[in-house]
């Protein structure tokens, strides 16, 4: 019986001592308070936020819908912070544990606030879009990314300050370290500055078809801080350092106002002057009277007898289509090729192809005699008579 009393006394002592001098009963009650707020969080999300989202969906604009969706997670975290606060207040830690608990709660509050700011940057980015008249869209995207990085940096610095870690000396130390790093990372900063220059000069945008001689040709997908991703026409991605796009000549085909057709059409030398005029006029009337082609004086258009080539008389066709779309341009060229073939054949001429003619004025006297196969007497007599006549 006495041993049972001693065991019960031990249980009571453990119960009263608990964890860090706090009774286990108080710990359980604090845990219950925290769980109560977690239940409230679920109800808050299911009832209040759901009704608020349905109300916002009835509005015309999309901004409020995107903002509520972005702030949903930070708002759902608020009951967690409240539960931690009331649970710690009930426990009432003292001394060092009180300071730790207070810093922990402050850190949770800072996390919630900056979490909300970070998520709200996406929906609020429409404010930056008003600057698209001055800056390009990729520069606006860079500005949004830089704002998010700034929010993260300020949030981390605030948490460090709460725990008594001074940020100023850390930044100063990083500055000295950064000098050493910069000496070995010159290409990184060079590409970063080059990327800014590319965006500022508006050389190209995502989706443009560009060509850098000796480097790459394809469609721009993203313009990053260090490199630009270009998708080649064989669908292989190429990551080009921004410095190469800034220092080299870049051809932006997507910025074309029109698309050119430049052909040399070779017809046979037997073609007469009247046939040449008929062919030239037939091609010119098709181009000038077709709405698919840009017309003078907006662009230069020429259909002329150009040169006498080795095997052909060349007609130069120089014109521009209104469309710059590659598929549509190919279709227009195809129809033009059909018409040119009809015009050339209708004029009674034909297309020339590389050929050579060999003219022999005389044969050498010491040429070998031709071989004559054996013949009967009558044919032999005739052959001898023929040779004698020669």
mmCIF file of C-alpha atoms in Angstrom:
data_model
loop_
_atom_site.group_PDB
_atom_site.id
_atom_site.type_symbol
_atom_site.label_atom_id
_atom_site.label_comp_id
_atom_site.label_asym_id
_atom_site.label_seq_id
_atom_site.Cartn_x
_atom_site.Cartn_y
_atom_site.Cartn_z
ATOM 1 C CA UNK A 1 0.000 0.000 0.000
ATOM 2 C CA UNK A 2 2.816 2.351 0.825
ATOM 3 C CA UNK A 3 4.488 1.562 -2.491
ATOM 4 C CA UNK A 4 1.277 2.474 -4.315
ATOM 5 C CA UNK A 5 1.168 5.820 -2.527
ATOM 6 C CA UNK A 6 4.783 6.480 -3.518
ATOM 7 C CA UNK A 7 3.986 5.670 -7.133
ATOM 8 C CA UNK A 8 1.002 8.044 -7.070
ATOM 9 C CA UNK A 9 3.172 10.739 -5.536
ATOM 10 C CA UNK A 10 5.663 10.229 -8.386
ATOM 11 C CA UNK A 11 2.892 10.565 -10.967
ATOM 12 C CA UNK A 12 1.665 13.797 -9.359
ATOM 13 C CA UNK A 13 5.194 15.164 -9.257
ATOM 14 C CA UNK A 14 5.702 14.444 -12.971
ATOM 15 C CA UNK A 15 2.290 15.915 -13.718
ATOM 16 C CA UNK A 16 3.065 19.083 -11.800
ATOM 17 C CA UNK A 17 6.626 19.462 -13.108
ATOM 18 C CA UNK A 18 5.550 18.756 -16.698
ATOM 19 C CA UNK A 19 7.729 20.242 -19.425
ATOM 20 C CA UNK A 20 9.989 23.192 -18.655
ATOM 21 C CA UNK A 21 8.270 23.595 -15.307
ATOM 22 C CA UNK A 22 4.782 23.820 -16.839
ATOM 23 C CA UNK A 23 2.115 21.381 -15.666
ATOM 24 C CA UNK A 24 1.097 18.756 -18.165
ATOM 25 C CA UNK A 25 -2.510 19.742 -17.607
ATOM 26 C CA UNK A 26 -1.751 23.287 -18.699
ATOM 27 C CA UNK A 27 0.117 21.960 -21.694
ATOM 28 C CA UNK A 28 -2.875 19.862 -22.692
ATOM 29 C CA UNK A 29 -5.211 22.809 -22.265
ATOM 30 C CA UNK A 30 -2.887 24.999 -24.378
ATOM 31 C CA UNK A 31 -2.820 22.291 -27.025
ATOM 32 C CA UNK A 32 -6.613 22.177 -26.904
ATOM 33 C CA UNK A 33 -6.749 25.957 -27.454
ATOM 34 C CA UNK A 34 -4.487 25.622 -30.462
ATOM 35 C CA UNK A 35 -6.574 22.762 -31.897
ATOM 36 C CA UNK A 36 -9.711 24.827 -31.327
ATOM 37 C CA UNK A 37 -8.312 27.582 -33.537
ATOM 38 C CA UNK A 38 -7.391 25.003 -36.173
ATOM 39 C CA UNK A 39 -11.027 23.905 -36.217
ATOM 40 C CA UNK A 40 -12.038 27.542 -36.468
ATOM 41 C CA UNK A 41 -9.611 27.903 -39.387
ATOM 42 C CA UNK A 42 -11.385 25.136 -41.255
ATOM 43 C CA UNK A 43 -14.801 26.667 -40.564
ATOM 44 C CA UNK A 44 -13.487 30.094 -41.519
ATOM 45 C CA UNK A 45 -12.245 28.732 -44.853
ATOM 46 C CA UNK A 46 -15.370 26.680 -45.563
ATOM 47 C CA UNK A 47 -17.977 29.255 -44.642
ATOM 48 C CA UNK A 48 -16.660 32.826 -44.605
ATOM 49 C CA UNK A 49 -14.029 32.700 -47.351
ATOM 50 C CA UNK A 50 -16.232 30.558 -49.598
ATOM 51 C CA UNK A 51 -19.118 33.043 -49.324
ATOM 52 C CA UNK A 52 -16.783 35.957 -49.908
ATOM 53 C CA UNK A 53 -15.373 34.287 -53.035
ATOM 54 C CA UNK A 54 -18.870 33.682 -54.381
ATOM 55 C CA UNK A 55 -19.685 37.326 -53.800
ATOM 56 C CA UNK A 56 -16.550 38.458 -55.605
ATOM 57 C CA UNK A 57 -17.258 36.180 -58.576
ATOM 58 C CA UNK A 58 -20.391 38.187 -59.296
ATOM 59 C CA UNK A 59 -18.370 41.334 -59.992
ATOM 60 C CA UNK A 60 -17.289 42.182 -63.540
ATOM 61 C CA UNK A 61 -13.552 42.654 -63.065
ATOM 62 C CA UNK A 62 -11.047 39.844 -62.645
ATOM 63 C CA UNK A 63 -8.771 41.759 -60.289
ATOM 64 C CA UNK A 64 -10.725 41.041 -57.115
ATOM 65 C CA UNK A 65 -11.017 37.333 -58.012
ATOM 66 C CA UNK A 66 -7.282 37.017 -58.520
ATOM 67 C CA UNK A 67 -6.536 38.997 -55.365
ATOM 68 C CA UNK A 68 -8.761 36.815 -53.182
ATOM 69 C CA UNK A 69 -7.221 33.662 -54.667
ATOM 70 C CA UNK A 70 -3.719 35.010 -53.989
ATOM 71 C CA UNK A 71 -4.481 36.026 -50.392
ATOM 72 C CA UNK A 72 -6.405 32.864 -49.491
ATOM 73 C CA UNK A 73 -3.424 30.950 -48.068
ATOM 74 C CA UNK A 74 -2.041 33.839 -45.947
ATOM 75 C CA UNK A 75 -5.547 34.577 -44.609
ATOM 76 C CA UNK A 76 -6.056 30.908 -43.715
ATOM 77 C CA UNK A 77 -2.814 31.073 -41.742
ATOM 78 C CA UNK A 78 -4.116 33.855 -39.472
ATOM 79 C CA UNK A 79 -6.106 31.470 -37.191
ATOM 80 C CA UNK A 80 -2.928 29.414 -36.765
ATOM 81 C CA UNK A 81 -1.078 32.500 -35.539
ATOM 82 C CA UNK A 82 -3.971 33.390 -33.247
ATOM 83 C CA UNK A 83 -4.070 29.856 -31.845
ATOM 84 C CA UNK A 84 -0.333 29.961 -31.120
ATOM 85 C CA UNK A 85 -0.715 33.369 -29.449
ATOM 86 C CA UNK A 86 -3.562 32.391 -27.100
ATOM 87 C CA UNK A 87 -1.963 29.018 -26.298
ATOM 88 C CA UNK A 88 1.330 30.693 -25.316
ATOM 89 C CA UNK A 89 -0.516 33.400 -23.373
ATOM 90 C CA UNK A 90 -2.305 30.706 -21.393
ATOM 91 C CA UNK A 91 0.955 28.900 -20.617
ATOM 92 C CA UNK A 92 2.542 32.146 -19.459
ATOM 93 C CA UNK A 93 6.242 31.235 -19.866
ATOM 94 C CA UNK A 94 8.725 33.251 -17.879
ATOM 95 C CA UNK A 95 12.288 34.433 -18.314
ATOM 96 C CA UNK A 96 14.133 33.277 -21.377
ATOM 97 C CA UNK A 97 11.219 31.161 -22.588
ATOM 98 C CA UNK A 98 8.965 34.208 -22.498
ATOM 99 C CA UNK A 99 11.401 36.105 -24.780
ATOM 100 C CA UNK A 100 11.647 33.140 -27.155
ATOM 101 C CA UNK A 101 7.878 32.756 -27.273
ATOM 102 C CA UNK A 102 7.393 36.464 -27.951
ATOM 103 C CA UNK A 103 9.959 36.452 -30.782
ATOM 104 C CA UNK A 104 8.347 33.342 -32.210
ATOM 105 C CA UNK A 105 4.924 35.012 -32.282
ATOM 106 C CA UNK A 106 6.353 38.173 -33.837
ATOM 107 C CA UNK A 107 8.043 36.075 -36.500
ATOM 108 C CA UNK A 108 4.747 34.348 -37.327
ATOM 109 C CA UNK A 109 3.045 37.735 -37.683
ATOM 110 C CA UNK A 110 5.807 39.014 -39.969
ATOM 111 C CA UNK A 111 5.613 35.809 -42.029
ATOM 112 C CA UNK A 112 1.871 36.214 -42.506
ATOM 113 C CA UNK A 113 2.115 39.878 -43.502
ATOM 114 C CA UNK A 114 4.925 39.478 -46.025
ATOM 115 C CA UNK A 115 3.406 36.275 -47.343
ATOM 116 C CA UNK A 116 0.308 38.268 -48.187
ATOM 117 C CA UNK A 117 2.379 41.033 -49.833
ATOM 118 C CA UNK A 118 4.317 38.492 -51.880
ATOM 119 C CA UNK A 119 1.186 36.760 -53.200
ATOM 120 C CA UNK A 120 -0.568 40.068 -53.875
ATOM 121 C CA UNK A 121 2.158 41.210 -56.274
ATOM 122 C CA UNK A 122 0.730 38.989 -59.019
ATOM 123 C CA UNK A 123 -2.775 40.496 -59.085
ATOM 124 C CA UNK A 124 -1.384 44.001 -58.439
ATOM 125 C CA UNK A 125 1.006 43.722 -61.375
ATOM 126 C CA UNK A 126 -1.610 45.437 -63.555
ATOM 127 C CA UNK A 127 -0.341 48.673 -62.002
ATOM 128 C CA UNK A 128 3.012 48.036 -63.648
ATOM 129 C CA UNK A 129 1.355 47.308 -66.985
ATOM 130 C CA UNK A 130 0.525 50.983 -67.284
ATOM 131 C CA UNK A 131 4.241 51.502 -67.809
ATOM 132 C CA UNK A 132 4.249 49.368 -70.964
ATOM 133 C CA UNK A 133 4.166 52.527 -73.044
ATOM 134 C CA UNK A 134 7.609 53.331 -71.665
ATOM 135 C CA UNK A 135 9.024 49.897 -70.888
ATOM 136 C CA UNK A 136 8.626 46.562 -72.646
ATOM 137 C CA UNK A 137 6.614 43.676 -71.227
ATOM 138 C CA UNK A 138 9.737 41.662 -70.317
ATOM 139 C CA UNK A 139 11.022 44.690 -68.376
ATOM 140 C CA UNK A 140 7.704 44.812 -66.517
ATOM 141 C CA UNK A 141 8.117 41.111 -65.699
ATOM 142 C CA UNK A 142 11.604 41.834 -64.421
ATOM 143 C CA UNK A 143 10.207 44.646 -62.277
ATOM 144 C CA UNK A 144 7.615 42.292 -60.783
ATOM 145 C CA UNK A 145 10.314 39.705 -60.021
ATOM 146 C CA UNK A 146 12.535 42.375 -58.458
ATOM 147 C CA UNK A 147 9.631 43.553 -56.278
ATOM 148 C CA UNK A 148 9.029 40.012 -55.049
ATOM 149 C CA UNK A 149 12.719 39.591 -54.270
ATOM 150 C CA UNK A 150 12.647 42.881 -52.376
ATOM 151 C CA UNK A 151 9.674 41.753 -50.298
ATOM 152 C CA UNK A 152 11.413 38.480 -49.430
ATOM 153 C CA UNK A 153 14.593 40.340 -48.472
ATOM 154 C CA UNK A 154 12.764 42.825 -46.238
ATOM 155 C CA UNK A 155 10.748 40.030 -44.617
ATOM 156 C CA UNK A 156 13.876 37.987 -43.822
ATOM 157 C CA UNK A 157 15.657 41.087 -42.511
ATOM 158 C CA UNK A 158 12.682 41.873 -40.241
ATOM 159 C CA UNK A 159 12.679 38.356 -38.791
ATOM 160 C CA UNK A 160 16.425 38.549 -38.182
ATOM 161 C CA UNK A 161 16.016 41.881 -36.409
ATOM 162 C CA UNK A 162 13.328 40.361 -34.198
ATOM 163 C CA UNK A 163 15.780 37.691 -33.039
ATOM 164 C CA UNK A 164 18.408 40.305 -32.341
ATOM 165 C CA UNK A 165 20.545 39.685 -35.429
ATOM 166 C CA UNK A 166 21.662 42.981 -36.943
ATOM 167 C CA UNK A 167 21.357 43.037 -40.702
ATOM 168 C CA UNK A 168 23.674 46.016 -41.313
ATOM 169 C CA UNK A 169 26.941 44.245 -40.462
ATOM 170 C CA UNK A 170 25.824 41.223 -42.492
ATOM 171 C CA UNK A 171 25.234 43.431 -45.534
ATOM 172 C CA UNK A 172 28.608 45.107 -45.029
ATOM 173 C CA UNK A 173 30.309 41.737 -44.814
ATOM 174 C CA UNK A 174 28.485 40.571 -47.918
ATOM 175 C CA UNK A 175 29.658 43.732 -49.663
ATOM 176 C CA UNK A 176 33.298 42.842 -49.061
ATOM 177 C CA UNK A 177 32.581 39.284 -50.084
ATOM 178 C CA UNK A 178 30.734 40.563 -53.136
ATOM 179 C CA UNK A 179 33.806 42.435 -54.359
ATOM 180 C CA UNK A 180 35.766 39.212 -54.353
ATOM 181 C CA UNK A 181 32.934 37.365 -56.054
ATOM 182 C CA UNK A 182 32.482 40.120 -58.650
ATOM 183 C CA UNK A 183 36.065 39.687 -59.811
ATOM 184 C CA UNK A 184 35.295 36.093 -60.681
ATOM 185 C CA UNK A 185 31.769 36.737 -61.933
ATOM 186 C CA UNK A 186 32.339 39.463 -64.487
ATOM 187 C CA UNK A 187 30.533 37.495 -67.190
ATOM 188 C CA UNK A 188 27.478 37.169 -64.956
ATOM 189 C CA UNK A 189 27.196 40.926 -64.440
ATOM 190 C CA UNK A 190 28.035 41.555 -68.088
ATOM 191 C CA UNK A 191 25.139 39.344 -69.182
ATOM 192 C CA UNK A 192 22.839 40.948 -66.613
ATOM 193 C CA UNK A 193 23.588 44.449 -67.913
ATOM 194 C CA UNK A 194 23.334 43.205 -71.494
ATOM 195 C CA UNK A 195 19.887 41.773 -70.752
ATOM 196 C CA UNK A 196 18.742 45.143 -69.426
ATOM 197 C CA UNK A 197 20.074 46.861 -72.557
ATOM 198 C CA UNK A 198 18.301 44.353 -74.819
ATOM 199 C CA UNK A 199 15.000 45.050 -73.072
ATOM 200 C CA UNK A 200 15.553 48.811 -73.010
ATOM 201 C CA UNK A 201 16.325 48.901 -76.741
ATOM 202 C CA UNK A 202 13.285 46.707 -77.473
ATOM 203 C CA UNK A 203 15.308 44.550 -79.850
ATOM 204 C CA UNK A 204 12.869 41.686 -79.571
ATOM 205 C CA UNK A 205 10.114 40.291 -77.383
ATOM 206 C CA UNK A 206 9.051 36.777 -76.375
ATOM 207 C CA UNK A 207 7.475 35.118 -79.398
ATOM 208 C CA UNK A 208 9.616 36.965 -81.984
ATOM 209 C CA UNK A 209 11.526 35.144 -84.687
ATOM 210 C CA UNK A 210 15.156 36.300 -84.573
ATOM 211 C CA UNK A 211 18.475 35.364 -86.129
ATOM 212 C CA UNK A 212 21.958 36.075 -84.815
ATOM 213 C CA UNK A 213 24.516 35.107 -87.448
ATOM 214 C CA UNK A 214 26.747 32.322 -86.218
ATOM 215 C CA UNK A 215 24.816 32.003 -82.940
ATOM 216 C CA UNK A 216 21.165 30.981 -83.248
ATOM 217 C CA UNK A 217 17.965 31.350 -85.230
ATOM 218 C CA UNK A 218 14.535 30.627 -83.789
ATOM 219 C CA UNK A 219 11.700 31.915 -81.635
ATOM 220 C CA UNK A 220 12.372 33.801 -78.402
ATOM 221 C CA UNK A 221 10.688 32.156 -75.412
ATOM 222 C CA UNK A 222 12.010 33.907 -72.288
ATOM 223 C CA UNK A 223 14.461 36.721 -71.582
ATOM 224 C CA UNK A 224 16.182 35.902 -68.303
ATOM 225 C CA UNK A 225 18.579 37.770 -66.063
ATOM 226 C CA UNK A 226 21.633 36.008 -67.500
ATOM 227 C CA UNK A 227 20.530 34.306 -70.730
ATOM 228 C CA UNK A 228 17.710 34.194 -73.258
ATOM 229 C CA UNK A 229 16.016 30.957 -74.262
ATOM 230 C CA UNK A 230 15.494 30.648 -78.011
ATOM 231 C CA UNK A 231 13.580 27.711 -79.462
ATOM 232 C CA UNK A 232 15.082 26.622 -82.785
ATOM 233 C CA UNK A 233 12.829 25.473 -85.601
ATOM 234 C CA UNK A 234 13.787 21.867 -84.884
ATOM 235 C CA UNK A 235 12.219 22.500 -81.416
ATOM 236 C CA UNK A 236 15.554 22.335 -79.591
ATOM 237 C CA UNK A 237 16.017 25.070 -76.937
ATOM 238 C CA UNK A 238 19.156 27.205 -77.055
ATOM 239 C CA UNK A 239 20.231 29.272 -74.041
ATOM 240 C CA UNK A 240 22.101 32.291 -75.407
ATOM 241 C CA UNK A 241 24.066 34.592 -73.057
ATOM 242 C CA UNK A 242 22.588 38.072 -73.190
ATOM 243 C CA UNK A 243 25.981 39.566 -74.028
ATOM 244 C CA UNK A 244 25.926 37.853 -77.443
ATOM 245 C CA UNK A 245 22.486 39.263 -78.156
ATOM 246 C CA UNK A 246 23.607 42.735 -77.113
ATOM 247 C CA UNK A 247 26.971 42.880 -78.907
ATOM 248 C CA UNK A 248 26.032 41.111 -82.160
ATOM 249 C CA UNK A 249 23.680 42.173 -84.927
ATOM 250 C CA UNK A 250 20.207 40.705 -84.379
ATOM 251 C CA UNK A 251 17.720 40.293 -87.220
ATOM 252 C CA UNK A 252 14.130 40.410 -85.973
ATOM 253 C CA UNK A 253 11.993 38.851 -88.685
ATOM 254 C CA UNK A 254 8.808 39.344 -86.659
ATOM 255 C CA UNK A 255 9.259 43.117 -87.041
ATOM 256 C CA UNK A 256 8.951 42.909 -90.851
ATOM 257 C CA UNK A 257 6.260 45.122 -92.350
ATOM 258 C CA UNK A 258 6.102 42.967 -95.507
ATOM 259 C CA UNK A 259 7.682 39.772 -96.785
ATOM 260 C CA UNK A 260 9.790 39.748 -99.941
ATOM 261 C CA UNK A 261 9.714 37.503 -103.017
ATOM 262 C CA UNK A 262 12.849 37.774 -105.163
ATOM 263 C CA UNK A 263 13.075 35.375 -108.072
ATOM 264 C CA UNK A 264 15.094 34.968 -111.263
ATOM 265 C CA UNK A 265 12.952 33.233 -113.902
ATOM 266 C CA UNK A 266 14.997 31.740 -116.758
ATOM 267 C CA UNK A 267 13.332 31.183 -120.141
ATOM 268 C CA UNK A 268 14.787 29.564 -123.271
ATOM 269 C CA UNK A 269 16.932 31.522 -125.723
ATOM 270 C CA UNK A 270 14.549 30.666 -128.540
ATOM 271 C CA UNK A 271 11.979 32.944 -126.880
ATOM 272 C CA UNK A 272 11.172 35.896 -129.136
ATOM 273 C CA UNK A 273 10.938 39.537 -128.073
ATOM 274 C CA UNK A 274 7.146 39.468 -128.349
ATOM 275 C CA UNK A 275 7.009 36.367 -126.176
ATOM 276 C CA UNK A 276 9.269 38.043 -123.591
ATOM 277 C CA UNK A 277 6.960 41.068 -123.489
ATOM 278 C CA UNK A 278 3.917 38.795 -123.125
ATOM 279 C CA UNK A 279 5.525 36.875 -120.252
ATOM 280 C CA UNK A 280 6.697 40.005 -118.436
ATOM 281 C CA UNK A 281 3.329 41.763 -118.787
ATOM 282 C CA UNK A 282 1.440 38.649 -117.649
ATOM 283 C CA UNK A 283 3.510 38.341 -114.464
ATOM 284 C CA UNK A 284 3.349 42.067 -113.719
ATOM 285 C CA UNK A 285 -0.432 42.296 -114.171
ATOM 286 C CA UNK A 286 -0.890 39.389 -111.753
ATOM 287 C CA UNK A 287 1.255 40.978 -109.043
ATOM 288 C CA UNK A 288 -0.073 44.515 -109.451
ATOM 289 C CA UNK A 289 -3.698 43.450 -109.484
ATOM 290 C CA UNK A 290 -3.512 41.005 -106.565
ATOM 291 C CA UNK A 291 -4.617 42.109 -103.092
ATOM 292 C CA UNK A 292 -2.167 39.673 -101.498
ATOM 293 C CA UNK A 293 0.759 41.812 -102.671
ATOM 294 C CA UNK A 294 1.786 45.230 -101.384
ATOM 295 C CA UNK A 295 1.553 47.844 -104.118
ATOM 296 C CA UNK A 296 3.788 50.759 -105.152
ATOM 297 C CA UNK A 297 4.644 53.332 -103.892
ATOM 298 C CA UNK A 298 4.377 51.570 -100.516
ATOM 299 C CA UNK A 299 7.009 49.071 -101.653
ATOM 300 C CA UNK A 300 9.207 48.598 -104.701
ATOM 301 C CA UNK A 301 7.864 46.177 -107.309
ATOM 302 C CA UNK A 302 9.801 45.161 -110.418
ATOM 303 C CA UNK A 303 9.222 42.670 -113.227
ATOM 304 C CA UNK A 304 12.007 43.185 -115.786
ATOM 305 C CA UNK A 305 14.089 41.323 -118.364
ATOM 306 C CA UNK A 306 17.239 41.274 -116.305
ATOM 307 C CA UNK A 307 20.143 39.467 -117.991
ATOM 308 C CA UNK A 308 21.368 37.017 -120.606
ATOM 309 C CA UNK A 309 22.642 34.074 -118.617
ATOM 310 C CA UNK A 310 24.722 31.145 -119.856
ATOM 311 C CA UNK A 311 21.673 29.015 -120.619
ATOM 312 C CA UNK A 312 18.704 31.344 -120.262
ATOM 313 C CA UNK A 313 17.229 34.790 -120.574
ATOM 314 C CA UNK A 314 16.519 35.839 -116.983
ATOM 315 C CA UNK A 315 13.426 37.752 -115.869
ATOM 316 C CA UNK A 316 13.736 39.380 -112.430
ATOM 317 C CA UNK A 317 10.665 39.370 -110.151
ATOM 318 C CA UNK A 318 10.923 41.588 -107.081
ATOM 319 C CA UNK A 319 7.801 42.140 -104.960
ATOM 320 C CA UNK A 320 6.436 42.031 -101.406
ATOM 321 C CA UNK A 321 3.448 40.319 -99.823
ATOM 322 C CA UNK A 322 1.234 42.048 -97.286
ATOM 323 C CA UNK A 323 1.359 39.141 -94.878
ATOM 324 C CA UNK A 324 4.471 38.269 -92.887
ATOM 325 C CA UNK A 325 3.105 34.916 -91.744
ATOM 326 C CA UNK A 326 5.346 32.180 -93.130
ATOM 327 C CA UNK A 327 2.541 29.741 -93.966
ATOM 328 C CA UNK A 328 0.455 32.366 -95.767
ATOM 329 C CA UNK A 329 3.567 33.612 -97.573
ATOM 330 C CA UNK A 330 4.309 30.095 -98.856
ATOM 331 C CA UNK A 331 0.751 29.758 -100.130
ATOM 332 C CA UNK A 332 0.974 33.076 -102.005
ATOM 333 C CA UNK A 333 4.299 32.019 -103.544
ATOM 334 C CA UNK A 334 2.750 28.739 -104.646
ATOM 335 C CA UNK A 335 -0.130 30.476 -106.444
ATOM 336 C CA UNK A 336 2.347 32.874 -108.057
ATOM 337 C CA UNK A 337 4.445 29.938 -109.305
ATOM 338 C CA UNK A 338 1.350 28.326 -110.862
ATOM 339 C CA UNK A 339 0.516 31.560 -112.672
ATOM 340 C CA UNK A 340 4.068 32.084 -113.975
ATOM 341 C CA UNK A 341 4.145 28.563 -115.415
ATOM 342 C CA UNK A 342 0.804 29.183 -117.152
ATOM 343 C CA UNK A 343 2.026 32.504 -118.574
ATOM 344 C CA UNK A 344 5.310 31.075 -119.885
ATOM 345 C CA UNK A 345 3.648 28.051 -121.484
ATOM 346 C CA UNK A 346 0.782 30.193 -122.819
ATOM 347 C CA UNK A 347 3.284 32.447 -124.577
ATOM 348 C CA UNK A 348 4.713 29.418 -126.392
ATOM 349 C CA UNK A 349 8.021 29.483 -124.552
ATOM 350 C CA UNK A 350 9.566 27.249 -121.923
ATOM 351 C CA UNK A 351 11.798 27.298 -118.890
ATOM 352 C CA UNK A 352 15.507 26.991 -119.527
ATOM 353 C CA UNK A 353 17.788 24.506 -117.847
ATOM 354 C CA UNK A 354 21.608 24.367 -117.785
ATOM 355 C CA UNK A 355 22.932 22.985 -121.096
ATOM 356 C CA UNK A 356 25.959 23.214 -123.409
ATOM 357 C CA UNK A 357 26.266 23.095 -127.191
ATOM 358 C CA UNK A 358 29.451 21.790 -128.920
ATOM 359 C CA UNK A 359 30.289 23.102 -132.428
ATOM 360 C CA UNK A 360 32.951 21.302 -134.576
ATOM 361 C CA UNK A 361 34.238 23.253 -137.595
ATOM 362 C CA UNK A 362 36.612 20.577 -138.958
ATOM 363 C CA UNK A 363 38.137 17.221 -138.122
ATOM 364 C CA UNK A 364 41.889 16.513 -138.192
ATOM 365 C CA UNK A 365 43.310 15.013 -141.449
ATOM 366 C CA UNK A 366 45.103 12.166 -139.736
ATOM 367 C CA UNK A 367 41.942 10.798 -138.255
ATOM 368 C CA UNK A 368 41.637 7.015 -138.324
ATOM 369 C CA UNK A 369 39.626 5.371 -141.056
ATOM 370 C CA UNK A 370 36.175 4.205 -140.063
ATOM 371 C CA UNK A 371 35.705 0.479 -139.658
ATOM 372 C CA UNK A 372 33.488 -1.020 -142.342
ATOM 373 C CA UNK A 373 32.092 -4.487 -141.631
ATOM 374 C CA UNK A 374 32.345 -7.178 -144.354
ATOM 375 C CA UNK A 375 29.581 -6.986 -147.010
ATOM 376 C CA UNK A 376 28.454 -8.932 -150.044
ATOM 377 C CA UNK A 377 29.796 -8.102 -153.524
ATOM 378 C CA UNK A 378 27.041 -5.726 -154.533
ATOM 379 C CA UNK A 379 27.214 -3.726 -151.314
ATOM 380 C CA UNK A 380 31.057 -3.742 -151.443
ATOM 381 C CA UNK A 381 31.039 -2.309 -154.990
ATOM 382 C CA UNK A 382 28.662 0.428 -153.919
ATOM 383 C CA UNK A 383 30.864 1.271 -150.926
ATOM 384 C CA UNK A 384 33.992 1.470 -153.122
ATOM 385 C CA UNK A 385 32.138 3.727 -155.551
ATOM 386 C CA UNK A 386 31.068 5.950 -152.689
ATOM 387 C CA UNK A 387 34.614 6.281 -151.348
ATOM 388 C CA UNK A 388 35.897 7.038 -154.836
ATOM 389 C CA UNK A 389 33.320 9.757 -155.205
ATOM 390 C CA UNK A 390 34.518 11.289 -151.903
#
